[in-house]
Every structure is written in structure tokens, then in C-alpha cells.
Coordinates of C-alpha atoms in Angstrom, one line a residue:
M1 CA 0.0 0.0 0.0
A2 CA 1.4 3.4 -1.0
H3 CA 1.8 6.0 1.7
K4 CA 1.8 9.8 1.6
D5 CA 2.9 12.4 4.2
K6 CA -0.7 12.9 5.1
L7 CA -2.8 9.8 5.0
T8 CA -6.6 10.3 4.5
A9 CA -8.6 9.0 7.3
V10 CA -11.4 6.5 6.5
T11 CA -13.8 7.5 9.3
A12 CA -17.4 6.6 9.9
T13 CA -19.6 9.7 9.8
S14 CA -21.4 8.5 12.9
N15 CA -18.4 9.3 15.1
G16 CA -18.8 13.0 14.3
K17 CA -15.4 13.4 12.6
D18 CA -14.7 14.8 9.1
A19 CA -13.8 12.0 6.9
N20 CA -11.4 14.3 4.9
L21 CA -9.3 15.1 7.9
P22 CA -5.7 13.8 7.6
A23 CA -5.0 10.7 9.7
A24 CA -2.4 10.7 12.4
R25 CA 1.0 9.6 11.2
H26 CA 1.4 6.1 12.4
V27 CA 4.8 5.7 14.0
V28 CA 5.8 2.0 14.6
M29 CA 8.8 1.2 16.8
V30 CA 10.4 -2.2 16.6
V31 CA 11.5 -3.7 20.0
F32 CA 12.7 -7.1 21.1
D33 CA 14.1 -8.9 24.1
G34 CA 17.4 -7.2 25.1
V35 CA 16.4 -3.8 23.6
E36 CA 18.0 -0.6 24.9
P37 CA 15.1 1.2 26.6
L38 CA 16.4 4.7 25.9
D39 CA 16.3 3.9 22.2
V40 CA 12.5 3.5 22.7
S41 CA 11.5 6.0 25.3
G42 CA 13.3 9.0 23.9
P43 CA 11.7 9.0 20.4
A44 CA 8.3 7.8 21.8
S45 CA 8.2 10.6 24.3
A46 CA 9.1 13.2 21.6
F47 CA 6.3 11.9 19.3
A48 CA 3.8 11.9 22.2
K49 CA 4.7 15.5 23.0
A50 CA 4.2 16.4 19.4
E51 CA 0.8 14.8 19.4
A52 CA -0.1 16.9 22.5
L53 CA 1.0 20.1 20.8
V54 CA -0.6 19.2 17.4
P55 CA -3.5 16.9 18.1
G56 CA -3.9 14.3 15.4
A57 CA -0.2 14.5 14.3
Y58 CA 1.0 11.1 15.5
R59 CA 0.1 7.8 17.1
V60 CA 2.8 5.4 18.3
T61 CA 2.7 1.6 18.3
L62 CA 5.4 -0.7 19.7
V63 CA 5.8 -4.0 17.9
S64 CA 7.9 -7.0 18.6
P65 CA 8.2 -10.5 17.1
Q66 CA 5.8 -12.2 19.5
G67 CA 4.0 -9.3 21.0
G68 CA 3.3 -8.9 24.7
S69 CA 6.0 -8.0 27.2
V70 CA 9.6 -7.4 26.1
Q71 CA 12.5 -7.6 28.5
T72 CA 15.0 -4.7 28.1
N73 CA 18.7 -4.8 28.7
S74 CA 18.2 -2.7 31.8
G75 CA 16.3 -5.3 33.8
F76 CA 12.7 -4.1 33.3
S77 CA 10.0 -5.0 30.8
I78 CA 8.1 -3.0 28.2
A79 CA 4.5 -4.3 28.2
G80 CA 1.7 -4.3 25.7
T81 CA 3.7 -4.6 22.4
R82 CA 1.8 -5.9 19.4
A83 CA 3.1 -8.9 17.4
F84 CA 4.2 -8.4 13.8
N85 CA 1.4 -10.5 12.6
Q86 CA -1.2 -8.5 14.5
L87 CA -0.2 -5.2 12.9
S88 CA -2.7 -4.4 10.1
D89 CA -2.7 -0.7 10.2
A90 CA -0.8 1.3 7.6
I91 CA 2.7 2.4 8.7
D92 CA 3.9 5.9 8.0
T93 CA 7.2 5.9 9.9
L94 CA 9.1 2.7 11.0
I95 CA 11.8 3.0 13.6
V96 CA 14.0 0.1 14.8
A97 CA 15.5 0.4 18.2
G98 CA 19.0 -1.0 19.1
G99 CA 20.3 -3.3 21.8
D100 CA 23.2 -5.5 22.8
E101 CA 24.8 -7.5 20.0
P102 CA 23.6 -11.0 21.1
A103 CA 20.0 -9.8 21.6
L104 CA 20.0 -7.9 18.3
R105 CA 21.5 -10.9 16.4
A106 CA 18.9 -13.2 17.9
A107 CA 16.1 -10.8 17.0
I108 CA 17.3 -10.3 13.4
T109 CA 18.0 -13.9 12.5
G110 CA 16.1 -16.0 15.0
Q111 CA 12.9 -14.0 15.6
G112 CA 12.3 -12.7 12.1
V113 CA 13.0 -9.0 12.6
G114 CA 15.1 -8.8 9.4
P115 CA 12.6 -10.5 7.0
W116 CA 9.7 -8.5 8.5
I117 CA 11.5 -5.2 8.0
A118 CA 12.4 -6.2 4.4
A119 CA 8.7 -7.0 3.7
V120 CA 7.3 -3.8 5.0
A121 CA 10.1 -1.3 4.1
P122 CA 8.9 -0.7 0.5
T123 CA 5.4 0.4 1.8
V124 CA 6.4 2.9 4.4
R125 CA 7.0 6.6 3.9
R126 CA 10.1 6.7 6.2
I127 CA 12.2 4.1 7.9
G128 CA 14.9 4.7 10.5
S129 CA 17.0 3.2 13.3
V130 CA 18.4 4.2 16.6
C131 CA 21.9 3.1 17.5
T132 CA 22.6 -0.5 16.6
G133 CA 19.1 -0.8 15.1
A134 CA 21.0 0.0 11.9
F135 CA 22.1 -3.6 11.8
A136 CA 18.5 -4.7 11.5
L137 CA 18.1 -2.3 8.5
A138 CA 21.3 -3.6 7.0
A139 CA 20.1 -7.2 7.4
A140 CA 16.9 -6.3 5.6
G141 CA 18.8 -4.7 2.7
V142 CA 17.5 -1.2 3.5
L143 CA 21.0 0.3 3.7
N144 CA 22.3 -0.9 0.4
Q145 CA 23.6 1.9 -1.7
R146 CA 22.8 4.4 1.0
K147 CA 24.7 6.5 3.6
S148 CA 24.2 5.5 7.2
T149 CA 25.5 5.7 10.7
T150 CA 25.3 3.9 14.1
H151 CA 27.0 4.0 17.5
W152 CA 30.6 5.2 17.1
N153 CA 31.8 1.9 18.6
A154 CA 30.0 -0.1 16.0
C155 CA 30.6 1.9 12.8
A156 CA 33.5 -0.3 11.6
L157 CA 31.5 -3.5 12.2
L158 CA 28.5 -2.1 10.3
Q159 CA 30.8 -1.2 7.4
T160 CA 32.3 -4.7 7.4
L161 CA 29.0 -6.5 7.6
C162 CA 27.2 -4.2 5.1
P163 CA 29.9 -3.1 2.5
D164 CA 27.1 -1.7 0.3
T165 CA 26.4 1.2 2.7
E166 CA 28.6 4.2 3.3
V167 CA 29.0 4.6 7.0
Q168 CA 29.3 8.1 8.3
Q169 CA 31.3 7.8 11.5
D170 CA 31.0 11.3 13.0
C171 CA 27.3 12.3 12.5
I172 CA 24.6 12.0 15.1
F173 CA 22.1 11.0 12.4
V174 CA 22.1 10.6 8.6
R175 CA 19.3 10.9 6.1
D176 CA 19.5 9.3 2.7
G177 CA 16.2 9.5 0.9
K178 CA 13.5 8.0 3.1
V179 CA 16.1 6.1 5.3
W180 CA 17.2 7.8 8.5
T181 CA 19.8 6.2 10.8
S182 CA 21.0 7.7 14.1
A183 CA 24.1 7.1 16.3
G184 CA 24.2 6.0 19.9
V185 CA 21.2 5.9 22.3
T186 CA 20.3 9.5 23.1
T187 CA 20.7 10.5 19.4
G188 CA 17.4 8.7 18.8
L189 CA 15.8 11.8 20.4
D190 CA 17.7 14.0 17.9
L191 CA 16.4 11.8 15.1
A192 CA 12.8 12.0 16.4
L193 CA 13.0 15.8 16.7
A194 CA 14.3 16.0 13.1
L195 CA 11.4 13.9 11.9
I196 CA 8.9 16.0 13.8
E197 CA 10.4 19.2 12.4
E198 CA 10.0 17.8 8.9
D199 CA 6.4 17.0 9.5
V200 CA 5.0 19.8 11.7
G201 CA 7.7 22.5 11.7
R202 CA 10.7 23.7 13.7
P203 CA 8.8 25.7 16.3
I204 CA 7.1 22.5 17.5
A205 CA 10.4 20.6 17.6
V206 CA 12.1 23.4 19.6
S207 CA 9.1 23.5 22.0
I208 CA 9.5 19.8 22.6
A209 CA 13.2 20.2 23.2
R210 CA 12.5 22.8 25.8
S211 CA 10.0 20.7 27.5
L212 CA 12.5 17.9 27.7
A213 CA 15.1 20.3 29.0
L214 CA 17.5 19.6 26.2
F215 CA 20.6 21.7 25.9
M216 CA 20.0 22.3 22.2
V217 CA 18.4 20.9 19.1
R218 CA 21.3 19.2 17.5
G219 CA 21.8 19.1 13.7
A220 CA 22.8 15.9 11.9
T221 CA 26.4 16.8 11.5
Q222 CA 27.1 17.3 15.2
P223 CA 29.9 14.9 16.3
Q224 CA 28.9 11.8 18.1
I225 CA 31.4 12.5 20.9
S226 CA 31.3 16.2 21.9
A227 CA 34.4 18.2 22.4
T228 CA 33.1 19.3 25.8
L229 CA 32.7 15.7 26.9
L230 CA 36.3 14.9 25.8
A231 CA 37.6 17.8 27.7
Q232 CA 35.6 16.9 30.8
A233 CA 37.0 13.3 30.8
D234 CA 40.1 14.0 33.0
A235 CA 39.0 17.3 34.5
S236 CA 38.3 18.0 38.2
S237 CA 34.7 18.5 39.2
R238 CA 35.0 22.3 39.3
L239 CA 36.5 22.5 35.8
R240 CA 33.9 20.0 34.5
E241 CA 31.2 22.3 35.7
L242 CA 33.0 25.3 34.2
L243 CA 33.3 23.6 30.8
A244 CA 29.5 23.0 30.8
W245 CA 28.8 26.5 31.8
I246 CA 31.1 27.9 29.1
T247 CA 29.3 25.9 26.4
G248 CA 25.9 27.1 27.6
N249 CA 26.9 30.7 28.0
L250 CA 29.0 31.5 24.9
A251 CA 28.2 35.2 24.8
H252 CA 29.8 35.9 28.2
D253 CA 33.3 37.1 28.9
H254 CA 35.5 34.0 28.7
S255 CA 38.8 35.7 29.2
V256 CA 41.3 33.9 31.4
P257 CA 40.8 36.4 34.3
A258 CA 37.0 36.1 34.1
L259 CA 37.0 32.3 34.0
A260 CA 39.6 32.1 36.8
A261 CA 37.5 34.3 39.0
R262 CA 34.5 32.1 38.4
V263 CA 36.4 29.1 39.9
S264 CA 38.2 31.1 42.5
M265 CA 41.7 30.6 41.1
S266 CA 44.5 32.9 40.1
P267 CA 44.7 33.4 36.4
R268 CA 48.1 31.8 36.2
N269 CA 47.1 28.7 38.1
F270 CA 43.8 28.5 36.3
A271 CA 45.4 28.6 32.8
R272 CA 48.0 25.9 33.9
A273 CA 45.3 23.6 35.5
F274 CA 42.9 24.1 32.5
A275 CA 45.5 23.0 30.0
S276 CA 46.7 20.1 32.1
E277 CA 43.3 18.7 32.8
T278 CA 41.6 19.3 29.4
G279 CA 44.5 19.2 27.0
L280 CA 43.5 22.6 25.6
T281 CA 44.2 26.2 26.5
P282 CA 41.1 28.2 27.7
L283 CA 41.2 30.2 24.5
R284 CA 41.2 27.2 22.3
F285 CA 38.4 25.5 24.1
V286 CA 36.2 28.6 24.0
T287 CA 36.9 29.2 20.3
Q288 CA 36.1 25.6 19.5
A289 CA 32.8 25.8 21.4
R290 CA 31.9 29.1 19.8
L291 CA 32.7 27.8 16.3
A292 CA 30.7 24.6 16.8
H293 CA 27.7 26.7 17.9
A294 CA 28.1 29.2 15.0
T295 CA 28.4 26.4 12.5
Q296 CA 25.2 24.8 13.7
L297 CA 23.3 28.2 13.6
L298 CA 24.6 28.8 10.0
Q299 CA 23.4 25.4 8.9
Q300 CA 20.0 25.4 10.7
T301 CA 18.8 29.1 10.5
N302 CA 18.6 31.9 8.0
W303 CA 20.0 34.4 10.5
P304 CA 22.4 37.1 9.2
Q305 CA 26.0 36.5 10.1
E306 CA 25.9 39.4 12.6
K307 CA 23.3 37.6 14.7
V308 CA 25.1 34.3 14.4
A309 CA 28.3 35.9 15.5
L310 CA 26.8 37.6 18.6
R311 CA 24.8 34.5 19.7
S312 CA 28.0 32.4 19.4
G313 CA 30.1 34.8 21.4
F314 CA 32.1 36.4 18.6
K315 CA 32.3 40.2 18.9
S316 CA 31.9 40.7 15.1
V317 CA 31.4 39.0 11.8
D318 CA 35.1 39.6 11.0
A319 CA 36.0 37.7 14.2
L320 CA 33.7 34.8 13.2
Q321 CA 35.1 34.7 9.7
R322 CA 38.7 34.7 10.9
A323 CA 38.0 31.8 13.2
L324 CA 36.3 29.9 10.5
K325 CA 39.2 30.5 8.1
Q326 CA 41.7 29.5 10.8
R327 CA 39.8 26.2 11.4
A328 CA 39.7 25.5 7.7
K329 CA 43.5 25.9 7.5
S330 CA 44.0 23.4 10.3
I331 CA 41.9 20.7 8.6
P332 CA 44.1 18.4 6.5
N333 CA 43.2 18.2 2.8

């Protein structure tokens, strides 16, 4: 059955609804024993919030090979899933969650997840995966001749097992036509917000991100492992907190004296400790953070460069452009 972005509802007139109203987009999420619960709950929550903001936009169904309860890899169960053979409703968007390798392998080959996806994929408007759910798409042939991604720790394996896909190792999600794949765990939420933005607009996606207390709505090309997280790895608690504060307050004064005062250190000791614990000078870290934010704004908005520069902490467009050129020079050809 062919699907369109807005499916026409076939509704009995006796229920008082207009038969010409668009039907809710039916989002079906594939789960299985050993599934990663965050791969499921993040996207499902985002779609539920979109439905609350735009009534009639979505309805979500969880499906599994046998139906009923599914045991997650975190020790609790997800109840009330529908079996593959019980799903007769048209699917608009199909999303496959990930999980540990043994559980995923068993689901794909032993429980029929791979063949079922292969059978329904041609009829859905969109199909996607969260984290290692990409391996299920690969087994179903969905990733052939397409770009894709998965958890950074599994990218090489996906490329080996599915040589017909082009694995993008440093993106949080990848879209190739109607196929969307996302990186590790929490990036399923980024993927869901991108799908929602495509369907009902960016203001709704941003509103959902705010309600979920997300730091930002991340674009597809954001790196899987953030520079802030890398810098925090060996930092003391007070510098870890400072790094997070810097990233969230890029327009503030981030000179060495100002940052040192914030953590009650002398400028000299602060600069030495910062470089020792993070591997970067304060100036370099701040510049990288500002450039990352500016790049995202340039990609995702139509703002003039003056606004992008100010929101990212650069004092002028010239300062932003100089930083961009300097970064370009440092990237090997």
C-alpha cells in the first residue's frame, strides 16, 4: 500500500469526525528482548509531546516479534507490544531500536525481525533506526547503496557486515532519501525531533526540546562525541562544571581572568590547570565551542551573520570569519 505524508482517514460519519481530515501519522517502533530502553523511550516521548501540541499528528505503536512484554537490557520490561502479525494498520514511519549484540543478532536472525522489515520497508514513507538498530536495517537490505550511521563503537562493524552502505562515523544522524539512521542511544531523540520538524515545523520541535530540558536541538552533522565531553574526561569537578557553563553561555566574557575568577583561582594557576586537565588552552576550548555553535546556527537558521556571531560569542562578523578560516586551514586536505 502506497503512503503519503498525510494519510486520508477513513472514518465513519457516525463518530462525528470529518472523513477528509488527515489521519495521524502512524509511527511504529520495533522492539525485542534485550532492547536498549532509551532507544525506545526518547523517540516515543518526543512523538507523544508532538501529538499533545498538534492533536492528530501522531500515534505510536510498539511492535515485537511475538507481542506482549519485552525484556529490556536494563532489567525491566516493556508491556503491551503488538506482534508483527497483529499489525494491520498502515505504517507511516518505522523506527527500529537497538540493543546489545547477542540480543540484536537473535532478533534479526532467529525471531524474524530482518525479514519482516524487508517485507514492510517498501510500503512505508520513512524508515529509521536508533543506535545498533541500523544492523537490522542492514540485514533487511534497507541500507544498500545508502549512507548510514550507528553508534561510534559499531561503525566499523557495520561497514564490514554491510559493505554496500557508506557509514558516516561522525554524525549523530544521517538521512539518505527515506532512510534515517542515528548514532548511539540518546541520538534517537535528535532523530525524532528532526522527523517532527520535517512534519510539523521547527517551532514544534524546539518546543518539545525545551519541555525535555535539552541543551540544544542538534543538527545531523554534530559529532557523536562532543568536544566538551572529551575535555571533561580528566578534568576536576569544578572544571567539569565550568566547561559545561562555558558551552551554555558562549556570549559571556570568557577571558582567562574572568574564568579564573569564576572558579576562585588565580589566572596563572587556572590557565595551567585548565591546559593540564583538558589538553586545551582556555582560548582554544572557548573558540572551538563558539565555532561549533556558530556552524550549527549557520546550517540550521537563516539568520544574518551578525546575529550568528553575537549569539556564538564572537564580537563581530570579522572575528567569526577569521575563526572559520583558521579552522579550515588546520583541517588536512
